C-alpha atoms as a printed R data frame, in Angstrom:
    type eleno elety resid chain resno      x       y       z
1   ATOM     1    CA   MET     A     1 -7.476 -35.842 -85.381
2   ATOM     2    CA   SER     A     2 -6.461 -32.242 -84.809
3   ATOM     3    CA   ILE     A     3 -8.993 -32.025 -81.993
4   ATOM     4    CA   ASN     A     4 -7.413 -34.977 -80.180
5   ATOM     5    CA   ARG     A     5 -3.967 -33.450 -80.512
6   ATOM     6    CA   SER     A     6 -5.173 -30.131 -79.132
7   ATOM     7    CA   TRP     A     7 -6.905 -31.891 -76.209
8   ATOM     8    CA   PHE     A     8 -3.767 -33.861 -75.314
9   ATOM     9    CA   ALA     A     9 -1.657 -30.704 -75.511
10  ATOM    10    CA   LEU     A    10 -4.049 -28.794 -73.228
11  ATOM    11    CA   SER     A    11 -4.131 -31.697 -70.746
12  ATOM    12    CA   ALA     A    12 -0.343 -31.823 -70.666
13  ATOM    13    CA   LEU     A    13 -0.106 -28.084 -69.976
14  ATOM    14    CA   LEU     A    14 -2.675 -28.289 -67.154
15  ATOM    15    CA   THR     A    15 -0.921 -31.275 -65.583
16  ATOM    16    CA   ALA     A    16  2.453 -29.514 -65.706
17  ATOM    17    CA   ALA     A    17  0.981 -26.378 -64.152
18  ATOM    18    CA   ILE     A    18 -0.640 -28.339 -61.287
19  ATOM    19    CA   LEU     A    19  2.559 -30.274 -60.556
20  ATOM    20    CA   SER     A    20  4.586 -27.075 -60.577
21  ATOM    21    CA   ALA     A    21  2.197 -25.395 -58.137
22  ATOM    22    CA   CYS     A    22  2.260 -28.411 -55.808
23  ATOM    23    CA   ALA     A    23  6.029 -28.522 -55.891
24  ATOM    24    CA   GLY     A    24  6.241 -24.809 -55.079
25  ATOM    25    CA   ALA     A    25  3.768 -25.133 -52.241
26  ATOM    26    CA   GLY     A    26  5.702 -28.111 -50.882
27  ATOM    27    CA   GLN     A    27  8.894 -26.049 -50.746
28  ATOM    28    CA   GLN     A    28  7.247 -23.184 -48.852
29  ATOM    29    CA   ALA     A    29  5.299 -25.226 -46.291
30  ATOM    30    CA   GLU     A    30  8.082 -26.040 -43.819
31  ATOM    31    CA   PRO     A    31  7.058 -27.368 -40.412
32  ATOM    32    CA   LEU     A    32  7.478 -24.879 -37.568
33  ATOM    33    CA   THR     A    33  9.298 -26.032 -34.432
34  ATOM    34    CA   LEU     A    34  9.034 -24.146 -31.137
35  ATOM    35    CA   PRO     A    35 11.838 -24.166 -28.572
36  ATOM    36    CA   LYS     A    36 11.104 -26.376 -25.589
37  ATOM    37    CA   LEU     A    37 10.909 -24.664 -22.224
38  ATOM    38    CA   PRO     A    38 12.339 -26.407 -19.166
39  ATOM    39    CA   SER     A    39  9.791 -27.872 -16.816
40  ATOM    40    CA   VAL     A    40  9.286 -26.220 -13.438
41  ATOM    41    CA   GLY     A    41 10.929 -29.143 -11.690
42  ATOM    42    CA   SER     A    42 14.181 -28.722 -13.618
43  ATOM    43    CA   ILE     A    43 14.712 -25.050 -12.872
44  ATOM    44    CA   SER     A    44 17.466 -24.520 -10.317
45  ATOM    45    CA   GLU     A    45 18.939 -21.301  -9.091
46  ATOM    46    CA   ALA     A    46 22.354 -20.690  -7.626
47  ATOM    47    CA   ILE     A    47 22.601 -18.133  -4.872
48  ATOM    48    CA   PRO     A    48 23.102 -14.758  -6.629
49  ATOM    49    CA   VAL     A    49 26.644 -13.411  -6.418
50  ATOM    50    CA   ALA     A    50 25.286  -9.978  -5.465
51  ATOM    51    CA   MET     A    51 23.978 -11.468  -2.229
52  ATOM    52    CA   GLY     A    52 27.446 -12.635  -1.266
53  ATOM    53    CA   GLN     A    53 29.272 -15.934  -1.568
54  ATOM    54    CA   PRO     A    54 28.511 -18.669   0.978
55  ATOM    55    CA   VAL     A    55 30.810 -18.424   3.970
56  ATOM    56    CA   GLY     A    56 32.329 -21.410   5.739
57  ATOM    57    CA   SER     A    57 32.333 -25.161   5.256
58  ATOM    58    CA   ALA     A    58 29.373 -27.134   3.943
59  ATOM    59    CA   THR     A    59 28.561 -28.229   7.505
60  ATOM    60    CA   ASP     A    60 28.632 -24.644   8.812
61  ATOM    61    CA   ILE     A    61 26.440 -23.409   5.974
62  ATOM    62    CA   TYR     A    62 23.972 -26.259   6.431
63  ATOM    63    CA   SER     A    63 23.720 -25.566  10.172
64  ATOM    64    CA   ARG     A    64 22.925 -21.878   9.632
65  ATOM    65    CA   ILE     A    65 20.357 -22.522   6.894
66  ATOM    66    CA   ALA     A    66 18.650 -25.325   8.845
67  ATOM    67    CA   GLN     A    67 18.517 -23.227  11.996
68  ATOM    68    CA   GLY     A    68 17.122 -20.252  10.098
69  ATOM    69    CA   ALA     A    69 14.502 -22.366   8.323
70  ATOM    70    CA   MET     A    70 13.290 -24.013  11.515
71  ATOM    71    CA   GLY     A    71 13.178 -20.723  13.380
72  ATOM    72    CA   CYS     A    72 11.669 -18.530  10.650
73  ATOM    73    CA   TRP     A    73  9.827 -20.729   8.136
74  ATOM    74    CA   PHE     A    74  8.555 -23.252  10.666
75  ATOM    75    CA   GLY     A    75  8.488 -21.174  13.830
76  ATOM    76    CA   ALA     A    76  5.347 -20.569  15.872
77  ATOM    77    CA   ASN     A    77  3.993 -18.090  13.305
78  ATOM    78    CA   GLY     A    78  6.101 -19.279  10.375
79  ATOM    79    CA   PRO     A    79  4.561 -19.073   6.883
80  ATOM    80    CA   LEU     A    80  5.295 -22.766   6.112
81  ATOM    81    CA   LYS     A    81  4.395 -24.358   9.438
82  ATOM    82    CA   LYS     A    82  0.809 -25.253   8.540
83  ATOM    83    CA   ASP     A    83  1.140 -26.705   5.022
84  ATOM    84    CA   TYR     A    84  4.742 -27.931   4.738
85  ATOM    85    CA   ILE     A    85  7.260 -30.228   6.450
86  ATOM    86    CA   PHE     A    86 11.010 -29.761   6.890
87  ATOM    87    CA   HIS     A    87 13.351 -32.677   6.158
88  ATOM    88    CA   ALA     A    88 17.122 -32.714   5.810
89  ATOM    89    CA   SER     A    89 20.043 -35.080   5.351
90  ATOM    90    CA   ALA     A    90 23.732 -34.274   5.729
91  ATOM    91    CA   ASP     A    91 27.026 -36.140   5.560
92  ATOM    92    CA   ALA     A    92 29.453 -35.975   8.456
93  ATOM    93    CA   PRO     A    93 32.098 -33.234   8.273
94  ATOM    94    CA   SER     A    94 34.751 -35.928   7.834
95  ATOM    95    CA   ARG     A    95 32.982 -36.974   4.621
96  ATOM    96    CA   GLY     A    96 32.714 -33.423   3.290
97  ATOM    97    CA   GLY     A    97 29.424 -32.316   4.823
98  ATOM    98    CA   LYS     A    98 27.328 -32.512   1.670
99  ATOM    99    CA   ALA     A    99 23.723 -31.751   2.631
100 ATOM   100    CA   GLN     A   100 20.240 -31.369   1.224
101 ATOM   101    CA   ILE     A   101 17.222 -29.659   2.753
102 ATOM   102    CA   VAL     A   102 13.841 -30.688   1.379
103 ATOM   103    CA   ILE     A   103 10.592 -28.838   2.017
104 ATOM   104    CA   HIS     A   104  7.682 -31.255   1.530
105 ATOM   105    CA   GLN     A   105  4.030 -30.478   1.072
106 ATOM   106    CA   ARG     A   106  2.056 -31.708   4.065
107 ATOM   107    CA   ASP     A   107 -0.292 -34.602   3.267
108 ATOM   108    CA   PRO     A   108 -2.490 -35.286   6.317
109 ATOM   109    CA   THR     A   109 -4.229 -38.193   4.545
110 ATOM   110    CA   GLN     A   110 -1.091 -40.371   4.767
111 ATOM   111    CA   PRO     A   111  0.421 -42.057   7.853
112 ATOM   112    CA   ASN     A   112  3.642 -40.240   6.973
113 ATOM   113    CA   PRO     A   113  2.413 -36.726   6.151
114 ATOM   114    CA   ARG     A   114  5.574 -35.956   4.199
115 ATOM   115    CA   GLY     A   115  4.082 -35.391   0.737
116 ATOM   116    CA   ALA     A   116  5.525 -34.206  -2.555
117 ATOM   117    CA   LYS     A   117  8.784 -32.244  -2.619
118 ATOM   118    CA   ALA     A   118  8.152 -28.525  -2.988
119 ATOM   119    CA   TYR     A   119 11.551 -26.844  -2.535
120 ATOM   120    CA   LEU     A   120 15.176 -28.021  -2.354
121 ATOM   121    CA   VAL     A   121 18.400 -26.577  -0.985
122 ATOM   122    CA   ASN     A   122 21.550 -28.407  -2.086
123 ATOM   123    CA   ILE     A   123 24.855 -27.728  -0.330
124 ATOM   124    CA   ASP     A   124 27.924 -29.202  -2.032
125 ATOM   125    CA   PRO     A   125 31.428 -28.872  -0.586
126 ATOM   126    CA   THR     A   126 34.113 -27.442  -2.862
127 ATOM   127    CA   GLY     A   127 36.890 -27.645  -0.277
128 ATOM   128    CA   GLU     A   128 37.445 -27.983   3.454
129 ATOM   129    CA   SER     A   129 36.105 -24.491   4.120
130 ATOM   130    CA   SER     A   130 33.959 -23.679   1.089
131 ATOM   131    CA   ALA     A   131 30.782 -24.899  -0.573
132 ATOM   132    CA   THR     A   132 28.193 -24.013  -3.181
133 ATOM   133    CA   VAL     A   133 24.516 -23.532  -2.414
134 ATOM   134    CA   LYS     A   134 21.750 -24.067  -4.970
135 ATOM   135    CA   THR     A   135 18.001 -23.849  -4.568
136 ATOM   136    CA   GLU     A   136 15.358 -25.541  -6.685
137 ATOM   137    CA   ASN     A   137 11.662 -24.715  -6.753
138 ATOM   138    CA   LEU     A   138  9.459 -27.714  -7.495
139 ATOM   139    CA   LYS     A   139  5.937 -26.876  -6.313
140 ATOM   140    CA   MET     A   140  6.260 -23.745  -4.202
141 ATOM   141    CA   THR     A   141  4.558 -20.547  -5.335
142 ATOM   142    CA   ASP     A   142  6.911 -18.174  -7.136
143 ATOM   143    CA   ALA     A   143  6.499 -15.517  -4.455
144 ATOM   144    CA   PHE     A   144  7.318 -17.859  -1.575
145 ATOM   145    CA   ALA     A   145 10.189 -19.477  -3.502
146 ATOM   146    CA   SER     A   146 11.713 -16.055  -4.135
147 ATOM   147    CA   ALA     A   147 11.455 -15.140  -0.451
148 ATOM   148    CA   MET     A   148 12.974 -18.491   0.551
149 ATOM   149    CA   THR     A   149 15.907 -18.054  -1.835
150 ATOM   150    CA   GLN     A   150 16.538 -14.613  -0.380
151 ATOM   151    CA   ASP     A   151 16.614 -16.116   3.131
152 ATOM   152    CA   VAL     A   152 18.903 -18.974   2.092
153 ATOM   153    CA   GLY     A   153 21.263 -16.438   0.524
154 ATOM   154    CA   ARG     A   154 21.430 -14.396   3.733
155 ATOM   155    CA   TRP     A   155 21.947 -17.387   5.983
156 ATOM   156    CA   SER     A   156 24.555 -18.985   3.721
157 ATOM   157    CA   LYS     A   157 26.802 -15.932   3.949
158 ATOM   158    CA   GLY     A   158 26.561 -15.656   7.731
159 ATOM   159    CA   ASP     A   159 23.501 -13.502   8.439
160 ATOM   160    CA   GLN     A   160 20.995 -14.698  10.999
161 ATOM   161    CA   GLY     A   161 17.387 -14.046  11.923
162 ATOM   162    CA   CYS     A   162 14.156 -13.664   9.992
163 ATOM   163    CA   THR     A   163 13.487 -11.007   7.400
164 ATOM   164    CA   GLU     A   164 11.189  -8.218   8.472
165 ATOM   165    CA   ASN     A   165 10.890  -6.177   5.276
166 ATOM   166    CA   SER     A   166  9.599  -8.697   2.723
167 ATOM   167    CA   THR     A   167  6.848  -7.504   0.378
168 ATOM   168    CA   VAL     A   168  5.537 -11.051  -0.172
169 ATOM   169    CA   VAL     A   169  1.993 -11.319   1.157
170 ATOM   170    CA   GLY     A   170  1.802 -13.809   4.010
171 ATOM   171    CA   TRP     A   171  5.552 -14.319   4.318
172 ATOM   172    CA   VAL     A   172  6.159 -12.050   7.282
173 ATOM   173    CA   PRO     A   173  3.591 -12.723  10.035
174 ATOM   174    CA   ALA     A   174  1.624  -9.689  11.059
175 ATOM   175    CA   PRO     A   175  2.647  -8.485  14.500
176 ATOM   176    CA   PRO     A   176  0.153  -9.358  17.200
177 ATOM   177    CA   ALA     A   177 -2.343  -6.642  17.935
178 ATOM   178    CA   ALA     A   178 -1.405  -4.577  20.905
179 ATOM   179    CA   VAL     A   179 -3.488  -5.539  23.878
180 ATOM   180    CA   GLU     A   180 -4.279  -2.682  26.166
181 ATOM   181    CA   ILE     A   181 -3.870  -3.796  29.740
182 ATOM   182    CA   PRO     A   182 -6.421  -2.072  31.951
183 ATOM   183    CA   LYS     A   183 -4.925  -0.091  34.740
184 ATOM   184    CA   PRO     A   184 -5.939  -1.155  38.221
185 ATOM   185    CA   ALA     A   185 -8.407   1.146  39.882
186 ATOM   186    CA   HIS     A   186 -6.856   3.301  42.540
187 ATOM   187    CA   LYS     A   187 -8.286   2.740  45.971
188 ATOM   188    CA   ALA     A   188 -9.626   5.824  47.617
189 ATOM   189    CA   LYS     A   189 -7.398   6.902  50.362
190 ATOM   190    CA   LYS     A   190 -9.090   6.934  53.733
191 ATOM   191    CA   SER     A   191 -8.559  10.123  55.540
192 ATOM   192    CA   LYS     A   192 -7.142   9.497  58.906
193 ATOM   193    CA   VAL     A   193 -8.567  11.662  61.691
194 ATOM   194    CA   LYS     A   194 -5.996  12.325  64.287
195 ATOM   195    CA   ALA     A   195 -7.275  12.290  67.824
196 ATOM   196    CA   ALA     A   196 -6.753  15.559  69.660
197 ATOM   197    CA   PRO     A   197 -4.172  15.252  72.402
198 ATOM   198    CA   PRO     A   198 -5.704  15.167  75.894
199 ATOM   199    CA   LYS     A   199 -5.854  18.477  77.636
200 ATOM   200    CA   PRO     A   200 -3.671  18.789  80.727
201 ATOM   201    CA   ALA     A   201 -5.530  18.640  84.035
202 ATOM   202    CA   ALA     A   202 -6.252  22.050  85.578
203 ATOM   203    CA   GLU     A   203 -3.949  22.921  88.414
204 ATOM   204    CA   GLN     A   204 -5.610  23.245  91.754
């Protein structure tokens, strides 16, 4: 009888110890949650203040950016001409001039080669003579997107022309190699022999 009581007492102690350990472990094992990072497609970037605020109406800003993009990004030696396509839409100035420029990946396998969106420029009017400019990188390489944002910032505040001092590989076309034009061979000058004047006839 005493043996049974001792066995039940020992079993009770073991059970209590196991339950206590499980309860303690359950309190310590809290699930870890990691912060979610935004997807690449949701990252947008306003034009940095240090580069200057956009100058002019939404229509003026759109015109400068579109002209710069077509002349520099998609020019004869432009870095985007081969693999990308320019597309834009803009409201009339009377409706505010809101505009969007979309750079598409080129898809030659489709009848319309305008493929996935790679880079966006959004121009939103904030008044009759002011607007905000935001860029959004969707599928462009980080290096090219950075160079494009720098260009958009320059053009939006009134600068013109293509950058010539970018460190991004492939962004600034290499200048054409100097071609040495051969000089024409000089023709040998023919020496002209002057005829001796006739001697006067002897007087008789």
